Coordinates of C-alpha atoms in Angstrom, one line a residue:
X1 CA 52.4 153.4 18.0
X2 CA 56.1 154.9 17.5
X3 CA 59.1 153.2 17.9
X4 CA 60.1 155.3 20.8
X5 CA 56.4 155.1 22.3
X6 CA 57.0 151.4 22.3
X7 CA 60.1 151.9 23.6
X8 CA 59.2 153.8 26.7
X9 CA 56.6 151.4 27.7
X10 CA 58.1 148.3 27.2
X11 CA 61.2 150.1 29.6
X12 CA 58.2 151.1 32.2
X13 CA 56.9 147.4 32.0
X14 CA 60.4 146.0 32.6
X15 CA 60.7 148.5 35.5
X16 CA 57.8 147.6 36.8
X17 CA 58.5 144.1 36.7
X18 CA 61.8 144.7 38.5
X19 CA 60.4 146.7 41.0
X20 CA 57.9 144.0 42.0
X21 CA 60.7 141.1 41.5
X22 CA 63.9 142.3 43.0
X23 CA 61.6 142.1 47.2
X24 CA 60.9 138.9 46.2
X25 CA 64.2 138.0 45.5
X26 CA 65.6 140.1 49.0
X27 CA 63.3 138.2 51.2
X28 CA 63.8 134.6 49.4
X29 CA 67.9 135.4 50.1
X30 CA 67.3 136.4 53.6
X31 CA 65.3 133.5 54.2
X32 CA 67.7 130.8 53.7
X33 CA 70.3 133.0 55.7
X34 CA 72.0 131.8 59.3
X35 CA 71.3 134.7 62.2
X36 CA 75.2 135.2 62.3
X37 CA 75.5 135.8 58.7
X38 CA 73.0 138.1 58.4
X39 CA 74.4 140.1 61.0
X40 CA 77.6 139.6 59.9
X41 CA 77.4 140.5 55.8
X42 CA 73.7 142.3 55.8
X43 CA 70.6 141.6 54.1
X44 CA 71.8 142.4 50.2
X45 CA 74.8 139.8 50.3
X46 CA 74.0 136.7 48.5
X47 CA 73.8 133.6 50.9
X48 CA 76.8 131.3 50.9
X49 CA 74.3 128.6 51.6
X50 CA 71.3 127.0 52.4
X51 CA 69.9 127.3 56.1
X52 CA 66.5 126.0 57.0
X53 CA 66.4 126.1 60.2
X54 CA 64.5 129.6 60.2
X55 CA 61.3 127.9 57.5
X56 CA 61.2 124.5 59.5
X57 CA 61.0 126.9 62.8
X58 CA 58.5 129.0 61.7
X59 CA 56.4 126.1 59.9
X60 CA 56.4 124.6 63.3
X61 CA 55.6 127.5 65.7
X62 CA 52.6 128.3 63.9
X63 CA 51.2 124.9 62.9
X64 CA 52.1 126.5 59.5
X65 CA 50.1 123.6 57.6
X66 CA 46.8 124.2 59.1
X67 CA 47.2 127.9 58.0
X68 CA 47.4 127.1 54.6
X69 CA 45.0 124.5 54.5
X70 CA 42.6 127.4 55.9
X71 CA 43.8 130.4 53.7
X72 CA 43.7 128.0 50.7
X73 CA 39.8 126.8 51.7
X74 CA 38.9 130.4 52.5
X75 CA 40.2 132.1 49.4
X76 CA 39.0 129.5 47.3
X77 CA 36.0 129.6 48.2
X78 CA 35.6 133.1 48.1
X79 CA 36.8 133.4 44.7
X80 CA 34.5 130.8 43.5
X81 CA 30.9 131.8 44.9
X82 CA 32.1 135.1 44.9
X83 CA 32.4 135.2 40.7
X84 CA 29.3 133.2 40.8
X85 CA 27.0 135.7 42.7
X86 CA 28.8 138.5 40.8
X87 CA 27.5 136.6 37.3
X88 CA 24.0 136.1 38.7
X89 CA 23.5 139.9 39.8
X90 CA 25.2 141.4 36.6
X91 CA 23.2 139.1 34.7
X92 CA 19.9 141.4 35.9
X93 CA 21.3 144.4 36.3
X94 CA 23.9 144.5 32.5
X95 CA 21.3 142.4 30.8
X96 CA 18.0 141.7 32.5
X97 CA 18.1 145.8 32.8
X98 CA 16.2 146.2 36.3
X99 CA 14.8 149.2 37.6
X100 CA 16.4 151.8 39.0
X101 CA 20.1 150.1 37.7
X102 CA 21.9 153.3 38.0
X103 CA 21.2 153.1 42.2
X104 CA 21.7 149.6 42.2
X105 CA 25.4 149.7 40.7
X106 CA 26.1 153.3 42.9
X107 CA 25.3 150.9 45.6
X108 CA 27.3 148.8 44.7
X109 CA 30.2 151.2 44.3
X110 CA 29.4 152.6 47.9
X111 CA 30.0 149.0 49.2
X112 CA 33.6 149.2 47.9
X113 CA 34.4 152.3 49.1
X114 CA 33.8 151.8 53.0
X115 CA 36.5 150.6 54.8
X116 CA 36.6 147.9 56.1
X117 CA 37.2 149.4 59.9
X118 CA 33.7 150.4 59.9
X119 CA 32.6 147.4 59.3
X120 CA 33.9 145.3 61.7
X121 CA 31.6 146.0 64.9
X122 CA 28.6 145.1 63.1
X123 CA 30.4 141.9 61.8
X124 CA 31.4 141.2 65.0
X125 CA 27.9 141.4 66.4
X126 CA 26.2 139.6 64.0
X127 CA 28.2 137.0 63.6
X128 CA 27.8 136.3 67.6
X129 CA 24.1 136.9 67.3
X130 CA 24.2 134.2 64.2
X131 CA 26.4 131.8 66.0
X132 CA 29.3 132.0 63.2
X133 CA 32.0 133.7 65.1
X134 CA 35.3 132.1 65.0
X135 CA 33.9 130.1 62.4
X136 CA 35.7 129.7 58.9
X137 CA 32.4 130.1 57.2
X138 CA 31.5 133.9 58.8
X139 CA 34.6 134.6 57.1
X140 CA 33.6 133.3 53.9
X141 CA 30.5 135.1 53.9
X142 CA 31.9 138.3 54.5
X143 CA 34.4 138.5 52.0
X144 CA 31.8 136.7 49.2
X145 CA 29.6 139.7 49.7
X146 CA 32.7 142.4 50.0
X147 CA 34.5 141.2 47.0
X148 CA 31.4 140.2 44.7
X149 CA 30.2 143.9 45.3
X150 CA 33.4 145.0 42.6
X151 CA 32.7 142.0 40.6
X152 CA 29.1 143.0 40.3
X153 CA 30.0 146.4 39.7
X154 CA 32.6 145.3 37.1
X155 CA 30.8 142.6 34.9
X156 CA 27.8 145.4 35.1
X157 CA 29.6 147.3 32.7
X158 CA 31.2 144.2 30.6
X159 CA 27.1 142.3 30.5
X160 CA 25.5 146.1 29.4
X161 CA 27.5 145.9 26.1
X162 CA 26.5 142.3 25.2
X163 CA 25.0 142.0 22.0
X164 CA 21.4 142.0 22.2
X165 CA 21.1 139.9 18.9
X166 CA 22.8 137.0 20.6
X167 CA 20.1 137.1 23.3
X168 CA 17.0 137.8 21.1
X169 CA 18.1 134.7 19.0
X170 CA 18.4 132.4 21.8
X171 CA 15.1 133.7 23.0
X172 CA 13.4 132.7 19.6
X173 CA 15.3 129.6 19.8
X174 CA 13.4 128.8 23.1
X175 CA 16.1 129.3 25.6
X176 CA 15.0 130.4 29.2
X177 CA 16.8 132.8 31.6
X178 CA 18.8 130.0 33.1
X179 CA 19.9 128.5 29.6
X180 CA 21.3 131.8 28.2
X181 CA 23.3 132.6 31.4
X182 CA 24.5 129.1 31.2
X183 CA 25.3 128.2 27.7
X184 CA 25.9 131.7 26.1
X185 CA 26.7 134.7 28.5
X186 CA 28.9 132.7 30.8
X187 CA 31.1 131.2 28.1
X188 CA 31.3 134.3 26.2
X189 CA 32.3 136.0 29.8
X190 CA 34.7 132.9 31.0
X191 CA 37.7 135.1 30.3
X192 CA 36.5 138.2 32.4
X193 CA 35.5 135.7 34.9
X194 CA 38.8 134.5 35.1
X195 CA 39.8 137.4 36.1
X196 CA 37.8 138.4 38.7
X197 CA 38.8 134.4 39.6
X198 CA 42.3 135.3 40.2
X199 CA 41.9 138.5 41.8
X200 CA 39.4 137.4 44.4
X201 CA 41.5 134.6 45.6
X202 CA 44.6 136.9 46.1
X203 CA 42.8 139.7 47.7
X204 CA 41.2 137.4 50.4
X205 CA 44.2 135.7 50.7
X206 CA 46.0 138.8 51.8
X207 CA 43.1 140.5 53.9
X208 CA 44.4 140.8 57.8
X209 CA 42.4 143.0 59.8
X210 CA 39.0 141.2 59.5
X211 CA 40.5 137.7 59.9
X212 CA 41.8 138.7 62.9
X213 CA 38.4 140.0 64.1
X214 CA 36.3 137.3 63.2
X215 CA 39.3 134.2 63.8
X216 CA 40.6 134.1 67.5
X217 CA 41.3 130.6 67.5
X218 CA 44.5 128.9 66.8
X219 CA 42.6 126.4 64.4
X220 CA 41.0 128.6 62.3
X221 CA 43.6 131.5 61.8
X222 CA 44.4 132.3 58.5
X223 CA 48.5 132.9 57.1
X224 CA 48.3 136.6 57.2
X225 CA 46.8 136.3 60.6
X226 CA 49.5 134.0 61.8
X227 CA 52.0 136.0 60.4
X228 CA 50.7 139.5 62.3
X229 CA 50.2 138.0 65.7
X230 CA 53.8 136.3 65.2
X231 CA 55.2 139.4 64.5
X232 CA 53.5 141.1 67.3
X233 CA 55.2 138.5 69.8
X234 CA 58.8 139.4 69.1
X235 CA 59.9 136.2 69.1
X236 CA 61.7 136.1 65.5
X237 CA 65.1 136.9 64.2
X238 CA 65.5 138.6 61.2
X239 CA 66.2 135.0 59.0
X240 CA 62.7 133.8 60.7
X241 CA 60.9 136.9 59.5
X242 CA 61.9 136.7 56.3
X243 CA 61.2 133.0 56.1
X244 CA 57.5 133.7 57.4
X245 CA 57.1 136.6 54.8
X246 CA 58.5 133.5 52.1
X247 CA 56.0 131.3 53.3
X248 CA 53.1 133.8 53.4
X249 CA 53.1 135.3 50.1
X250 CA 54.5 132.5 47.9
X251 CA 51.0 130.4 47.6
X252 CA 49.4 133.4 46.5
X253 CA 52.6 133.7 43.8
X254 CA 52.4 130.1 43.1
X255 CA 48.2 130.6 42.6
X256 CA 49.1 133.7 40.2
X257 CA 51.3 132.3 37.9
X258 CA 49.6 129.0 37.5
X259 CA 47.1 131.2 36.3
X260 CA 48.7 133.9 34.8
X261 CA 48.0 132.9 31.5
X262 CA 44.0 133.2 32.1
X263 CA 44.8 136.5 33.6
X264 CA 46.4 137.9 30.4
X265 CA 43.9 136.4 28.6
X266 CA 40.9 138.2 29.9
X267 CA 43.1 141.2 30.2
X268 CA 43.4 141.2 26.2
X269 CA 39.9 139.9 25.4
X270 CA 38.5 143.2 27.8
X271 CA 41.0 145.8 26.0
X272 CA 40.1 144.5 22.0
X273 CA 36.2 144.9 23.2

């Protein structure tokens, strides 16, 4: 690579990095602003102190720390069985080679290309018929089948380029199905499945429109919910908003950068393969 090639994309990366940074930065300014002097001096002025009134206000309204707690059980657990059950049915379709793979994984690929408004009457109607609406766990479901379709889809591609050596030796060594998934694919995979770790929790974190659906109760309403049907009330200044878009998307910061290095990590593991 040239000087000037690595030139031009280090200044797209810091560009990049600005452009994602400097909205952060607006709404954690905004946040800690009085009413009167945001009116007074505007959104881009620094503040010329610190006023909490507008995060304790909004933590209160909207029993903010049940929100999280739900959000955080939610995503978590999506991100977790969701990377499990995407291990288990790459591990037959990348290496156990099933029949007919090439349908399987373009079914796969359909499943991530509805959206998710076409989905929602027949979620809705199961989930009565099963008894799991307005539950936490029909919620869970969903989005473990929804998101472990891409992962699926994804470790597919990673699983069909294992080394077949690695496999045939463990096989003569007397390993079993189970002991090879467990002791040498997942390991060797740990940094892809990091990955997938990461971007499962933040995507469920941030999902709206089928929380919504399936959660009408006060007690089991996720952040982003909260934050919608808060909005939809008009019943917050412009300090408040900002301190409820803070308080919504800074977990979901706080979750990426705790494991931001695992993220770059399987990012550089996937591009040297």
């Amino acid at each position: 690579m040239t000087a000037l090639r690595r030139y031009r994309v280090l200044l797209a990366l810091c560009l990049a990095a600005l452009l994602m940074v400097v909205p952060f930065l607006i709404v954690t300014m905004n946040a800690v602003k009085s009413p009167a002097e945001y009116s007074q001096h505007g959104p881009l002025s620094l503040p010329h102190g610190f006023y909490l009134d507008g995060l304790r206000d909004f933590w209160q309204r909207v029993d903010y720390t049940r929100k999280l707690v739900n959000s955080t059980l939610i995503s978590g657990s999506v991100a977790v069985l969701a990377t499990g059950l995407s291990v288990l049915n790459a591990y037959a379709i990348g290496i156990g080679r099933i029949r007919g793979r090439t349908w399987v994984l373009a079914f796969f690929v359909l499943a991530n290309l509805l959206p998710q408004e076409s989905l929602v009457y027949p979620l809705y109607y199961l989930s009565k018929e099963a008894g799991l609406y307005d539950t936490r766990l029909s919620v869970i479901i969903v989005f473990t089948v929804i998101q472990s379709a891409f992962g699926t889809y994804l470790l597919s591609a990673v699983l069909g380029q294992f080394p077949r050596e690695i496999i045939e030796a463990a096989r003569i060594d007397g390993a079993n199905k189970w002991q090879i998934l467990v002791r040498i694919v997942v390991p060797v995979s740990r940094p892809t499945l990091g990955v997938l770790l990461v971007f499962f929790f933040v995507w469920t974190w941030n999902e709206f429109l089928l929380p919504l659906v399936m959660l009408i109760s006060n007690d089991n309403q996720t952040v982003s919910v909260a934050l919608g049907v808060l909005q939809g009330q008009r019943l917050m200044d412009a300090t408040m908003t900002n301190a409820a878009a803070l308080l919504g998307v800074l977990p979901a910061v706080v979750f990426f950068l705790v494991f931001q290095r695992t993220l770059t990590r399987g990012i550089a593991v996937g591009a040297v393969k």
